[in-house]
Coordinates of C-alpha atoms and ligand atoms in Angstrom, one line a residue:
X1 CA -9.0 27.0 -19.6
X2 CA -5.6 28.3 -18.9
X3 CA -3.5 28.1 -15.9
X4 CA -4.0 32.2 -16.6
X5 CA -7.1 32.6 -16.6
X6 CA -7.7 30.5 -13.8
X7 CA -6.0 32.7 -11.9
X8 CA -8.4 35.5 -12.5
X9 CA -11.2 33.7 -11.7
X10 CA -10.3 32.6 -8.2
X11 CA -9.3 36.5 -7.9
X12 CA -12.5 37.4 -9.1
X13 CA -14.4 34.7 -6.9
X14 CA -13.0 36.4 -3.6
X15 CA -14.3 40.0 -4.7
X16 CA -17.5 38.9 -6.4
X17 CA -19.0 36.8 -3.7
X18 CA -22.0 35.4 -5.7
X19 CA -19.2 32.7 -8.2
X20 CA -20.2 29.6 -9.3
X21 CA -17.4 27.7 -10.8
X22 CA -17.3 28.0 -14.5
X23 CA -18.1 25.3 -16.9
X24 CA -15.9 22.5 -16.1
X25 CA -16.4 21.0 -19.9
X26 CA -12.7 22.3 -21.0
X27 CA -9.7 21.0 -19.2
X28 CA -5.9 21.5 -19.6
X29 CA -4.1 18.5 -20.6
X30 CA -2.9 17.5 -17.6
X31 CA -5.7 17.4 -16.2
X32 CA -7.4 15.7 -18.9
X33 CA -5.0 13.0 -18.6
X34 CA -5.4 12.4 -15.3
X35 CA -9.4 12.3 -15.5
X36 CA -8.7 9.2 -18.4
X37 CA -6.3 7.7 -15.7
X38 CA -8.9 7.9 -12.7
X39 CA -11.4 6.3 -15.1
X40 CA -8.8 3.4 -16.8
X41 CA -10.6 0.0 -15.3
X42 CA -7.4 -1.5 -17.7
X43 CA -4.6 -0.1 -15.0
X44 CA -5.3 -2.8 -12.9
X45 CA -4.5 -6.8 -12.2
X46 CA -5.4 -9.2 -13.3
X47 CA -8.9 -8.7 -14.6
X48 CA -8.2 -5.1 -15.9
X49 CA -11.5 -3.8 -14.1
X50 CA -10.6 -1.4 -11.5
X51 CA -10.6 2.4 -11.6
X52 CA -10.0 5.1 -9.3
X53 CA -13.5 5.4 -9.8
X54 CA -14.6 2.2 -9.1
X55 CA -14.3 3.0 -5.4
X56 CA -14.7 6.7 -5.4
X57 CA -17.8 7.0 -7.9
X58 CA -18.4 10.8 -8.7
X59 CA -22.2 9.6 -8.7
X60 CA -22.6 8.4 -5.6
X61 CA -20.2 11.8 -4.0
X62 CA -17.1 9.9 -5.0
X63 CA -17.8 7.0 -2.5
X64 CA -18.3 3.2 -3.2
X65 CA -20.9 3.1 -5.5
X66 CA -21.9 -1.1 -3.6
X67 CA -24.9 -0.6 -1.3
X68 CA -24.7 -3.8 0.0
X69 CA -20.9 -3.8 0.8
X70 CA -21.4 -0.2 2.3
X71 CA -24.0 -2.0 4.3
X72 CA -22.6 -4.7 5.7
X73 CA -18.4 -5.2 5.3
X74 CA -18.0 -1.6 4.2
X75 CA -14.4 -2.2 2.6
X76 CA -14.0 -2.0 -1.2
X77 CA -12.7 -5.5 -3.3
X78 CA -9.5 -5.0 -5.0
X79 CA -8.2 -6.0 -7.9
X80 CA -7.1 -9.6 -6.8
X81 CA -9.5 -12.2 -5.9
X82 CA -10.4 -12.2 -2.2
X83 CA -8.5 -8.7 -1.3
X84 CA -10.1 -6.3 0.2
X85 CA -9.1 -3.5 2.2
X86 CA -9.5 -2.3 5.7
X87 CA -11.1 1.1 6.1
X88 CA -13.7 3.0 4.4
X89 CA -13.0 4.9 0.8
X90 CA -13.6 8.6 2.1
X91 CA -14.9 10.7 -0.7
X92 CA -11.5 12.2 -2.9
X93 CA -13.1 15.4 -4.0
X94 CA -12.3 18.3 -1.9
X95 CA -9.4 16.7 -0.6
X96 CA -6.9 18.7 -2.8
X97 CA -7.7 21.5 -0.4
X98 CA -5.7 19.7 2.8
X99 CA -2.5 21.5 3.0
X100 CA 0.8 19.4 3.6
X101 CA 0.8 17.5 6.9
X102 CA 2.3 19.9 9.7
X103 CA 2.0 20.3 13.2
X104 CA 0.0 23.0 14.8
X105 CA -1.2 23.9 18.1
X106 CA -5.1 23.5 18.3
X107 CA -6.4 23.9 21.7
X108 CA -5.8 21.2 24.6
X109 CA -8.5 18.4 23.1
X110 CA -7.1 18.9 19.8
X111 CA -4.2 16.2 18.4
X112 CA -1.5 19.1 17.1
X113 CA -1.1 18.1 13.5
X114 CA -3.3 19.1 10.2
X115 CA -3.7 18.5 7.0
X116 CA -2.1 15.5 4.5
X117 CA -4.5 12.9 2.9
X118 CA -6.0 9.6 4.3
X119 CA -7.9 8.8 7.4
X120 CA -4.3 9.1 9.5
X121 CA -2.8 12.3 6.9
X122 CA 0.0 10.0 6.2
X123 CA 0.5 10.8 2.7
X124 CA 2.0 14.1 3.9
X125 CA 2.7 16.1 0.9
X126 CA 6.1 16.9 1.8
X127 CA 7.9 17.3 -0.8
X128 CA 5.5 20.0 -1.9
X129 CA 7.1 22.3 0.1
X130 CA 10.4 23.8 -0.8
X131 CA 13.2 22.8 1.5
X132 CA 11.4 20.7 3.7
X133 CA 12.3 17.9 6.0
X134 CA 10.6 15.0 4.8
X135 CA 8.4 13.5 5.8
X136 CA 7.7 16.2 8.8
X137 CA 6.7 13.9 11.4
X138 CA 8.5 11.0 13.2
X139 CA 7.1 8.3 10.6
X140 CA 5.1 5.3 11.5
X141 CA 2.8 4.8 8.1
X142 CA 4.3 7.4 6.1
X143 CA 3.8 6.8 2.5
X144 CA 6.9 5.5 1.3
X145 CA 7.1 8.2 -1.4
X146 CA 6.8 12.0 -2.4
X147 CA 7.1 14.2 -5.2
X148 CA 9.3 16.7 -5.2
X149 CA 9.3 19.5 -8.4
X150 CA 12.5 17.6 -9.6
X151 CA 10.5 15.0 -10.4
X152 CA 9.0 17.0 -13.0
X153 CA 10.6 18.2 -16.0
X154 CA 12.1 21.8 -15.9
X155 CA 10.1 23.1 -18.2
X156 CA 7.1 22.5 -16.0
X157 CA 8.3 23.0 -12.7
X158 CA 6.7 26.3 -12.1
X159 CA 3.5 25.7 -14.0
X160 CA 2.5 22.1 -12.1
X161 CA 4.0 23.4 -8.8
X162 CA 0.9 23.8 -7.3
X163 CA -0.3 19.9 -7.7
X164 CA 1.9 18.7 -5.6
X165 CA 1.0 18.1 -2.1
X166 CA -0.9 15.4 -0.6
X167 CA -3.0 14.6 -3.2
X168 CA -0.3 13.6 -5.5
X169 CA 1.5 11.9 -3.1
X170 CA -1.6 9.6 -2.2
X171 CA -2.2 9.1 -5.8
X172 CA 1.0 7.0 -5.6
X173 CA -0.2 4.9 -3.3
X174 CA -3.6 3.1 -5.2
X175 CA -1.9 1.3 -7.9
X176 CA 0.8 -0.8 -6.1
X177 CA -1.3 -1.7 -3.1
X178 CA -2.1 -4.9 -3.2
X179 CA -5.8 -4.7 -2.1
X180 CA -6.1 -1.9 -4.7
X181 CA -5.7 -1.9 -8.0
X182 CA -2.5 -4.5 -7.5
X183 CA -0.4 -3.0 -10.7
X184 CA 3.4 -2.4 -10.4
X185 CA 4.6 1.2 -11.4
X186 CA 6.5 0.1 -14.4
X187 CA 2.9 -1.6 -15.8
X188 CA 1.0 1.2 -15.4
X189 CA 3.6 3.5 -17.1
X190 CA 3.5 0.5 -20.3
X191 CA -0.1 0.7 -20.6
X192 CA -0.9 4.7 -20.3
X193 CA 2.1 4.4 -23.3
X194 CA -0.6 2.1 -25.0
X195 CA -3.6 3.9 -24.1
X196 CA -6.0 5.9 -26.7
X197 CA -5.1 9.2 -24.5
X198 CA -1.8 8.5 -24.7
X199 CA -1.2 11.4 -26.4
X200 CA -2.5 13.8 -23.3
X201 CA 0.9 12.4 -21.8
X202 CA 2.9 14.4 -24.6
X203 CA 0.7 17.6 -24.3
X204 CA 1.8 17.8 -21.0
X205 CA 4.8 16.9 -20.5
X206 CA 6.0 18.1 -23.6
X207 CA 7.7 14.3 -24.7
X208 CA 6.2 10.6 -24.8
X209 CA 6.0 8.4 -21.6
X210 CA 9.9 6.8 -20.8
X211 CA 8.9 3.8 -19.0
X212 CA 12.8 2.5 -19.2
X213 CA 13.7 0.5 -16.2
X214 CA 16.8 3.1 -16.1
X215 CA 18.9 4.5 -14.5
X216 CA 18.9 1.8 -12.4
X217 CA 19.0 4.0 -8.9
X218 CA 16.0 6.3 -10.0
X219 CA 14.5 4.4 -13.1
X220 CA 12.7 6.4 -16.2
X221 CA 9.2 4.6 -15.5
X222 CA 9.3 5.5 -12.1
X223 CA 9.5 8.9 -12.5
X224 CA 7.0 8.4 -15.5
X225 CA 5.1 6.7 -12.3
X226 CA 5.2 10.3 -10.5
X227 CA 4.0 12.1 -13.3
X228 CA 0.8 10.4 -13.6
X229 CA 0.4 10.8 -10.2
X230 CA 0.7 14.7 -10.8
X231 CA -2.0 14.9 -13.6
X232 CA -4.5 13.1 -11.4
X233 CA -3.7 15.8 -8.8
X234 CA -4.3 18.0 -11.0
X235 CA -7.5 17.1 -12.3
X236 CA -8.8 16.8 -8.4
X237 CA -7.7 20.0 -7.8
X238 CA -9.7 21.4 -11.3
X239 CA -13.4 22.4 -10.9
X240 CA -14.4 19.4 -12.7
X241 CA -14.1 17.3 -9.1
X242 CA -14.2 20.6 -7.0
X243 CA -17.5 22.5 -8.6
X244 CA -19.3 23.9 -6.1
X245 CA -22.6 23.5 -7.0
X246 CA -24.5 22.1 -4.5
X247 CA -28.0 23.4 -3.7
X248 CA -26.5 25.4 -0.8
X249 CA -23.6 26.9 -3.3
X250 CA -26.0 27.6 -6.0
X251 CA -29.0 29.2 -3.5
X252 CA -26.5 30.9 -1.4
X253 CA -25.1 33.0 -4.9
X254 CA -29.1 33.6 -5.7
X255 CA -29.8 35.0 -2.8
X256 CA -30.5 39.0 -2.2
X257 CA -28.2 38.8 0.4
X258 CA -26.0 36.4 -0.1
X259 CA -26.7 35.8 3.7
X260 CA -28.8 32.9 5.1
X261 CA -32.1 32.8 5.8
X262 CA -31.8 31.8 2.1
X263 CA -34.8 32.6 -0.1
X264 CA -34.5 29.5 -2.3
X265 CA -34.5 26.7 1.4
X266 CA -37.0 25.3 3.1
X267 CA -37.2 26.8 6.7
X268 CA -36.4 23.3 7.5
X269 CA -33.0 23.5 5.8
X270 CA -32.4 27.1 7.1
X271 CA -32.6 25.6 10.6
X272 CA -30.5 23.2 10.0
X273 CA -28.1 25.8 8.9
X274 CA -28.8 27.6 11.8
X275 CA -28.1 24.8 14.6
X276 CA -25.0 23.7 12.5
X277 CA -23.2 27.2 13.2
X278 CA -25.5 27.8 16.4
X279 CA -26.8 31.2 15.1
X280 CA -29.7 32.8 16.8
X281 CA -32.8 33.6 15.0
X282 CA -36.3 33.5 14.4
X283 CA -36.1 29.3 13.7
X284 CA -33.5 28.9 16.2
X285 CA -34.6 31.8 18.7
X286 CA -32.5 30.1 21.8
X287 CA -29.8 30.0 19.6
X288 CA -28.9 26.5 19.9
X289 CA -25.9 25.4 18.6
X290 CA -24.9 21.5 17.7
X291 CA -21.9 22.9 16.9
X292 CA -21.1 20.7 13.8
X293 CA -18.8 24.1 12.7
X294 CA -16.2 23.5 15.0
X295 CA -14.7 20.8 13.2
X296 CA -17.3 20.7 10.0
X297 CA -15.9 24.2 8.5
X298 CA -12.9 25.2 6.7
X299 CA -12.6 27.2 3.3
X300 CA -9.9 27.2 0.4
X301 CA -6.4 28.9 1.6
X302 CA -6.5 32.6 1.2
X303 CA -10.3 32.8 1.7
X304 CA -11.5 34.8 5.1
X305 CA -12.7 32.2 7.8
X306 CA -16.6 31.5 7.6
X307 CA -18.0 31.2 11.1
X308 CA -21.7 31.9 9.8
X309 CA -21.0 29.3 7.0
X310 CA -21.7 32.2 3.8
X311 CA -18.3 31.7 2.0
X312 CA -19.1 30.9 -1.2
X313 CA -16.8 27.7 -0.8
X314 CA -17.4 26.0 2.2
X315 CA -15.3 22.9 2.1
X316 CA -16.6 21.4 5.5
X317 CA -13.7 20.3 6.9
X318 CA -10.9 21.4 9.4
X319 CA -8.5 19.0 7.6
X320 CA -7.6 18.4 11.6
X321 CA -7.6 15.4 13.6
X322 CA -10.5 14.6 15.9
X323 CA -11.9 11.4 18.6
X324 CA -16.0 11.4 18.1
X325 CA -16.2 8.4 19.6
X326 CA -16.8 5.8 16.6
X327 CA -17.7 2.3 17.9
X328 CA -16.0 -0.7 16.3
X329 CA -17.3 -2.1 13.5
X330 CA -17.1 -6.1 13.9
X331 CA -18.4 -6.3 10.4
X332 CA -15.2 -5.7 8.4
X333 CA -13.6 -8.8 8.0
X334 CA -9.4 -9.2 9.2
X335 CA -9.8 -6.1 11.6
X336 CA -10.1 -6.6 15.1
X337 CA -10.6 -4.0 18.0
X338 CA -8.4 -1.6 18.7
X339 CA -6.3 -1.8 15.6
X340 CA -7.3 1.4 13.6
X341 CA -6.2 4.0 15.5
X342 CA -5.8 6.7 12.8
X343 CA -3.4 9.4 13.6
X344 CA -1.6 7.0 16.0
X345 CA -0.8 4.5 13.0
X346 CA 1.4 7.5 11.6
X347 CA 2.9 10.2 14.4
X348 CA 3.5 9.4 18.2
X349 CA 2.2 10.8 21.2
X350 CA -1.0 11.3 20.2
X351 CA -4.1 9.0 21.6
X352 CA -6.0 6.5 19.5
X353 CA -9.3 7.5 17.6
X354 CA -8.4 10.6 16.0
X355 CA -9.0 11.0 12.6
X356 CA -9.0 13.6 9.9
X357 CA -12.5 15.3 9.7
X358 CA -14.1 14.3 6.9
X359 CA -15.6 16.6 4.5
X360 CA -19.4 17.0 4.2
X361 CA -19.2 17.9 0.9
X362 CA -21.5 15.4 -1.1
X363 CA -22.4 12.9 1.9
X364 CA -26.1 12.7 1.2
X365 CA -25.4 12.5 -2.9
X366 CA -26.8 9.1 -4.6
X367 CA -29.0 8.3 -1.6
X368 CA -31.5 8.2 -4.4
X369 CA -33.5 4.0 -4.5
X370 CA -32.7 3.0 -1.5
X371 CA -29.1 3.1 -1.9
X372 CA -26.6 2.9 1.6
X373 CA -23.3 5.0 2.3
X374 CA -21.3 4.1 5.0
X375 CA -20.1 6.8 7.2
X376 CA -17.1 7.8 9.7
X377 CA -14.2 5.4 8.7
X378 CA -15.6 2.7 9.8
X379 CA -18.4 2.6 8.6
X380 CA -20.2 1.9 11.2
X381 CA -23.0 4.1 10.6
X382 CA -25.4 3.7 7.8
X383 CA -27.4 6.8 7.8
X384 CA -26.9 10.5 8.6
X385 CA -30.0 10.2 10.4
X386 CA -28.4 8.0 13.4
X387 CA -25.3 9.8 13.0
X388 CA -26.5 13.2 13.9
X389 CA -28.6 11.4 16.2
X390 CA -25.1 9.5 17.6
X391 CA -23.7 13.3 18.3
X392 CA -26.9 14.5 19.8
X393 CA -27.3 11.6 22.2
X394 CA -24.0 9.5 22.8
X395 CA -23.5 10.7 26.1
X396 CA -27.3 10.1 27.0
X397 CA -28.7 7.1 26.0
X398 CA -27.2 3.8 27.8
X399 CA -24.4 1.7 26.7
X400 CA -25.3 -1.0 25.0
X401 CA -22.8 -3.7 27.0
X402 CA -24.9 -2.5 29.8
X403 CA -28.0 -4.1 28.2
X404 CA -25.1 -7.3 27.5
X405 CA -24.9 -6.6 23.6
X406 CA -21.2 -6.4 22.7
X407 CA -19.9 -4.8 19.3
X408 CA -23.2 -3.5 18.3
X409 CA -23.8 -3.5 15.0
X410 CA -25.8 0.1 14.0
X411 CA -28.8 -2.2 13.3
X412 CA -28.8 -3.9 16.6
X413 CA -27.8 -0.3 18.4
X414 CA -31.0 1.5 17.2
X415 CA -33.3 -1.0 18.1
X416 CA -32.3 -1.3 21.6
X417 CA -32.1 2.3 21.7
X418 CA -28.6 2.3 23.3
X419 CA -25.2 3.4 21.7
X420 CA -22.0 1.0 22.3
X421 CA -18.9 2.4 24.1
X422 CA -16.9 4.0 21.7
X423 CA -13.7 2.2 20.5
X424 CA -11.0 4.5 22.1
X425 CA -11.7 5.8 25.6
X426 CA -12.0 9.6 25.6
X427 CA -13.4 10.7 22.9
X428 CA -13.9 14.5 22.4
X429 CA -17.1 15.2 25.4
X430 CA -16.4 19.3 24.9
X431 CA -18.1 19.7 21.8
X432 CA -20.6 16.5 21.0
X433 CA -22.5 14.1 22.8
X434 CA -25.6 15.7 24.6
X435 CA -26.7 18.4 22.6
X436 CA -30.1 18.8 23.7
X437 CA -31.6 18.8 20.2
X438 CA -35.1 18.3 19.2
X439 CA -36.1 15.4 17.2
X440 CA -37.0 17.8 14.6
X441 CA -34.1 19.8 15.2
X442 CA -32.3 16.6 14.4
X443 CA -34.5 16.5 11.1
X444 CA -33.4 20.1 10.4
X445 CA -29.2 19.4 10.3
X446 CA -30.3 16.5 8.0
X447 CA -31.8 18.4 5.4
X448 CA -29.5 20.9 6.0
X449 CA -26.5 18.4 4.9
X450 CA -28.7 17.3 1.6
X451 CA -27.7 20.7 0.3
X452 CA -24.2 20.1 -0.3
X453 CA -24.2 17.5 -3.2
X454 CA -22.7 19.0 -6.3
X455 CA -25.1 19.0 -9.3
X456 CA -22.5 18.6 -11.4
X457 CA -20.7 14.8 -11.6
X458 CA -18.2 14.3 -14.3
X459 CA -18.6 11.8 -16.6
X460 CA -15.9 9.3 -18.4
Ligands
HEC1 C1 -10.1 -0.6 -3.9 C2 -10.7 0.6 -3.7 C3 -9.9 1.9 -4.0 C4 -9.3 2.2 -5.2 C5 -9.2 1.4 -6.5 C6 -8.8 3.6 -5.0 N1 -9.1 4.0 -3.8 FE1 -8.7 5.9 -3.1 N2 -9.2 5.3 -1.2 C7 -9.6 4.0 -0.9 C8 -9.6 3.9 0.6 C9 -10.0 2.6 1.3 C10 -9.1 5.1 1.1 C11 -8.8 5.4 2.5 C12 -7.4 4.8 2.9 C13 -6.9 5.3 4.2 O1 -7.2 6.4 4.7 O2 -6.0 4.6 4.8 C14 -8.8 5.9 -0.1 C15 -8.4 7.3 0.0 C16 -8.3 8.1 -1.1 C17 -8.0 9.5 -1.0 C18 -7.8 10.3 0.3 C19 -9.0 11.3 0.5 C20 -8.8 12.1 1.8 O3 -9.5 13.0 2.0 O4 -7.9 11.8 2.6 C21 -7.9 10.0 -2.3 C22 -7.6 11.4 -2.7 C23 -8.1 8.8 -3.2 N3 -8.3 7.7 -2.4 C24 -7.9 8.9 -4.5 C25 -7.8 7.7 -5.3 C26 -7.2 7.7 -6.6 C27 -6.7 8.9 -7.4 C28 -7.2 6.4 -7.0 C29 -6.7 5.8 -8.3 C30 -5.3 6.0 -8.6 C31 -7.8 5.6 -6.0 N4 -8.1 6.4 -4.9 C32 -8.1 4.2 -6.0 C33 -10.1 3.1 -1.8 C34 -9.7 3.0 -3.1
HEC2 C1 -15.0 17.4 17.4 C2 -15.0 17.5 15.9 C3 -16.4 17.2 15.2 C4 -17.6 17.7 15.5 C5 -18.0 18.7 16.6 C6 -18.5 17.2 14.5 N1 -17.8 16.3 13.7 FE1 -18.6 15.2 12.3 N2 -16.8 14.2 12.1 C7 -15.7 14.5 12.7 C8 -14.7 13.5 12.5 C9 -13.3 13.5 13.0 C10 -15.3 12.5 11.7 C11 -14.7 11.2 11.2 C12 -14.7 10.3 12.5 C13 -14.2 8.9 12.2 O1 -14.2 8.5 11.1 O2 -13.9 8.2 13.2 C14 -16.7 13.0 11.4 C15 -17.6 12.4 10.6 C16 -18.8 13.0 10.2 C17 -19.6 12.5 9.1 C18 -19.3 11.3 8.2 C19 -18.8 11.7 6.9 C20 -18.3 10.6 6.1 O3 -18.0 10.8 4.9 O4 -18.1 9.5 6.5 C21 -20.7 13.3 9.1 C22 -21.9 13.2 8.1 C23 -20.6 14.3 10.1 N3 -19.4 14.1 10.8 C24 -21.5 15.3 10.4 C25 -21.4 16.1 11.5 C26 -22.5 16.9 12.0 C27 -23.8 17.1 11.4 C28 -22.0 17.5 13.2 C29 -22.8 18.4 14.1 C30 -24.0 17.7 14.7 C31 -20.7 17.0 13.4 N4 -20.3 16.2 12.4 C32 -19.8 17.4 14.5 C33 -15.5 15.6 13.5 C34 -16.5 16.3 14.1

């Protein structure tokens, strides 16, 4: 598909309601390049057997694809023998839709800065922006690096614009880190020259890969290094990551009405949709409201706001920074309490325990055998069921330290019926933590967040 013809299509999508992304089967070369990068196991060291996708697995929603792990220790093995990381791997589809980091004013509970990639948004996505200070924010974790349209070459600048942002700049980041995939720039730039799709290099750049270690102040393979990082942002940013065709996406576009109640979800699942945007009706008739929408809801740039959650592409996120009130998670090994802050780690003046909302998008995909996801960044919960339970009840049921149970595990939490005090002191008390919900009501937002896996998962 071209660049063109993309274009009509999203222009289409916003007049034609009822869109389901096309067939994701033919992709540009740049994109098609960075698909073979995020699925390379060889652009790694030293065993050459770790992917993009071997922590974001399209299969299991772009998540871990290690029940156990999720389960107990939650972070991902690197590379190297022994490394691991320190926070959850947060789903990578959808995220091409955070705009550059920038501050904002959101309302006195809200931290006032959106956007970027990561738990903390500190790959900011600067350079993206024409002109721009960079990074925008007094730096504490910034990544160290951005790409800036002079880093591609002229002939290209205009098309590839639009990949760079966030998502490129965090694709940077993977390869070097040494509890990643632990692979110097200049190495990765030696073996895509090698690789069988190294000719996908030359479509789209229009000339091979120069992994020259000159000139010495900006070297060839570095901005080779960039490059890469721009066709794997553009491939997330194609509807072969983003497709939109979840059972909510695909019943939503079949419907009459294009309005919920849908015809093709359980009343159950209408409910849930219901109590997630707190819309009166004849299955919510009090018009309760868990208000999962003021943080849960957010649609591509350009798109009219959703407050009844019937945009065709719902992305389920603010891409804004929020305190729910995570507990820690003693599991993970190396990090101790009170350490990941989030936001803190990258802008001052802002409290610990805020971090970017995740999207929804795919959180209940590959649940399938018995297999475990770990949710919020830590982890800490295993299930969506105690999760939504967490929001409808962590202001009501008693603390667990009260009961002499410190750091809680989920596990040890449920069966004492308590909840541990959350990490951070003041988390958001506004929007969640006594809800008043049902148990079945409860059930409802559940089946309500199975709708939004994507049928489609894109294969190798
Ligand atoms: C060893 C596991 C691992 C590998 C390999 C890995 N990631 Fe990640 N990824 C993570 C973790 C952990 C985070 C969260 C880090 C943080 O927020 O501080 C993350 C975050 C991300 C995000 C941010 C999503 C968001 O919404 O903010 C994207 C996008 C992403 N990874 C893409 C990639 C790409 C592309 C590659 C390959 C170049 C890759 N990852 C390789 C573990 C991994
Ligand atoms: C005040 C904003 C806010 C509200 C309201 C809210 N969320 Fe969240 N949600 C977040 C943030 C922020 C996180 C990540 C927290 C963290 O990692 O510490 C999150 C995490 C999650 C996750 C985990 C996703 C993942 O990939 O790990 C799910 C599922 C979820 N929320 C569902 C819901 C539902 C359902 C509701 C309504 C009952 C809701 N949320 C209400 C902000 C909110």
């Amino acid at each position: 598909m071209t660049l063109f013809t993309k274009c009509l299509i999203l222009t289409s999508a916003a007049l034609t309601p009822p869109f389901l992304s096309a067939d994701a089967g033919a992709l540009e070369p740049i994109e098609a390049l960075g698909k073979n990068i995020f699925f390379d196991e060889k652009l790694s060291i030293p065993a050459n057997k770790q992917a993009c996708a071997s922590c974001h697995d399209p299969a299991k929603g772009w998540i871990l694809p290690n029940s156990t792990i999720n389960a107990t220790t939650v972070v991902a093995p690197g590379a190297k023998p022994h490394a691991v990381g320190n926070i959850k791997p947060p789903a990578n589809a959808y995220a091409s839709f955070s705009p550059p980091f920038r501050s904002g004013n959101f309302g006195p509970f809200t931290p006032p800065w959106e956007g970027g990639n990561f738990w903390d948004g500190r790959a900011e996505g600067c350079g993206a922006t024409a002109g721009a200070k960079c990074p925008t924010a007094a730096p504490r974790g910034a990544v160290s690096a951005t790409i800036r349209p002079s880093d591609l070459p002229s002939s290209k600048q205009a098309q590839y614009a639009e990949f760079l942002g966030p998502i490129a700049d965090q694709a940077l980041n993977p390869f070097p880190n040494d509890v990643e995939q632990n692979i110097r720039e200049k190495n990765v730039c030696q073996r895509v020259k090698t690789a069988k799709y190294k000719d996908l290099y030359r479509q789209a750049y229009g000339g091979e890969i120069d992994c020259s270690p000159n000139p010495k102040e900006n070297p060839a393979y570095r901005t080779s290094f960039k490059r890469l990082a721009v066709a794997i942002a553009a491939w997330q940013a194609s509807t072969d990551v983003n497709s939109f065709s979840s059972k909510r996406d695909r019943a939503l576009a079949d419907d009459k009405d294009h309005k919920f109640p849908l015809e093709d979800f359980t009343d159950q699942e209408n409910l849930g949709h219901d109590l997630f945007y707190g819309i009166t009706s004849s299955l919510n008739p009090q018009g309760k409201n868990a208000l999962c929408a003021a943080c849960h809801n957010g649609v591509p740039q350009g798109q009219a706001a959703d407050p009844r959650g019937e945009a065709p592409k719902q992305l389920y996120t603010d891409n804004r920074y929020h305190h729910i009130g995570v507990p820690f998670n003693r599991q993970i090994p190396g990090v101790g309490k009170g350490v990941k802050t989030g936001l803190r780690t990258h802008v001052t003046n802002v409290p610990p325990g805020n971090f970017r909302t995740p999207t929804l998008r795919n959180v209940a995909k590959g649940l399938n055998g018995g297999f475990v996801k770990a949710y919020t960044h830590n982890g800490w919960f295993k299930s969506l069921e105690s999760l939504v339970h967490f929001y409808n009840t962590r202001d009501v049921l008693r603390r667990c330290e009260t009961l002499g149970i410190t750091n809680a595990t989920e596990k040890e939490a449920l069966q004492n019926n308590c909840w541990p005090a959350p990490e951070f002191p003041n988390p958001a008390v506004v929007v969640v933590g006594n809800l008043r919900l049902t148990d079945s009501e409860e059930s409802a937002i559940v089946a309500y967040l199975k709708t939004f896996g994507d049928a489609h998962t894109p294969r190798p």
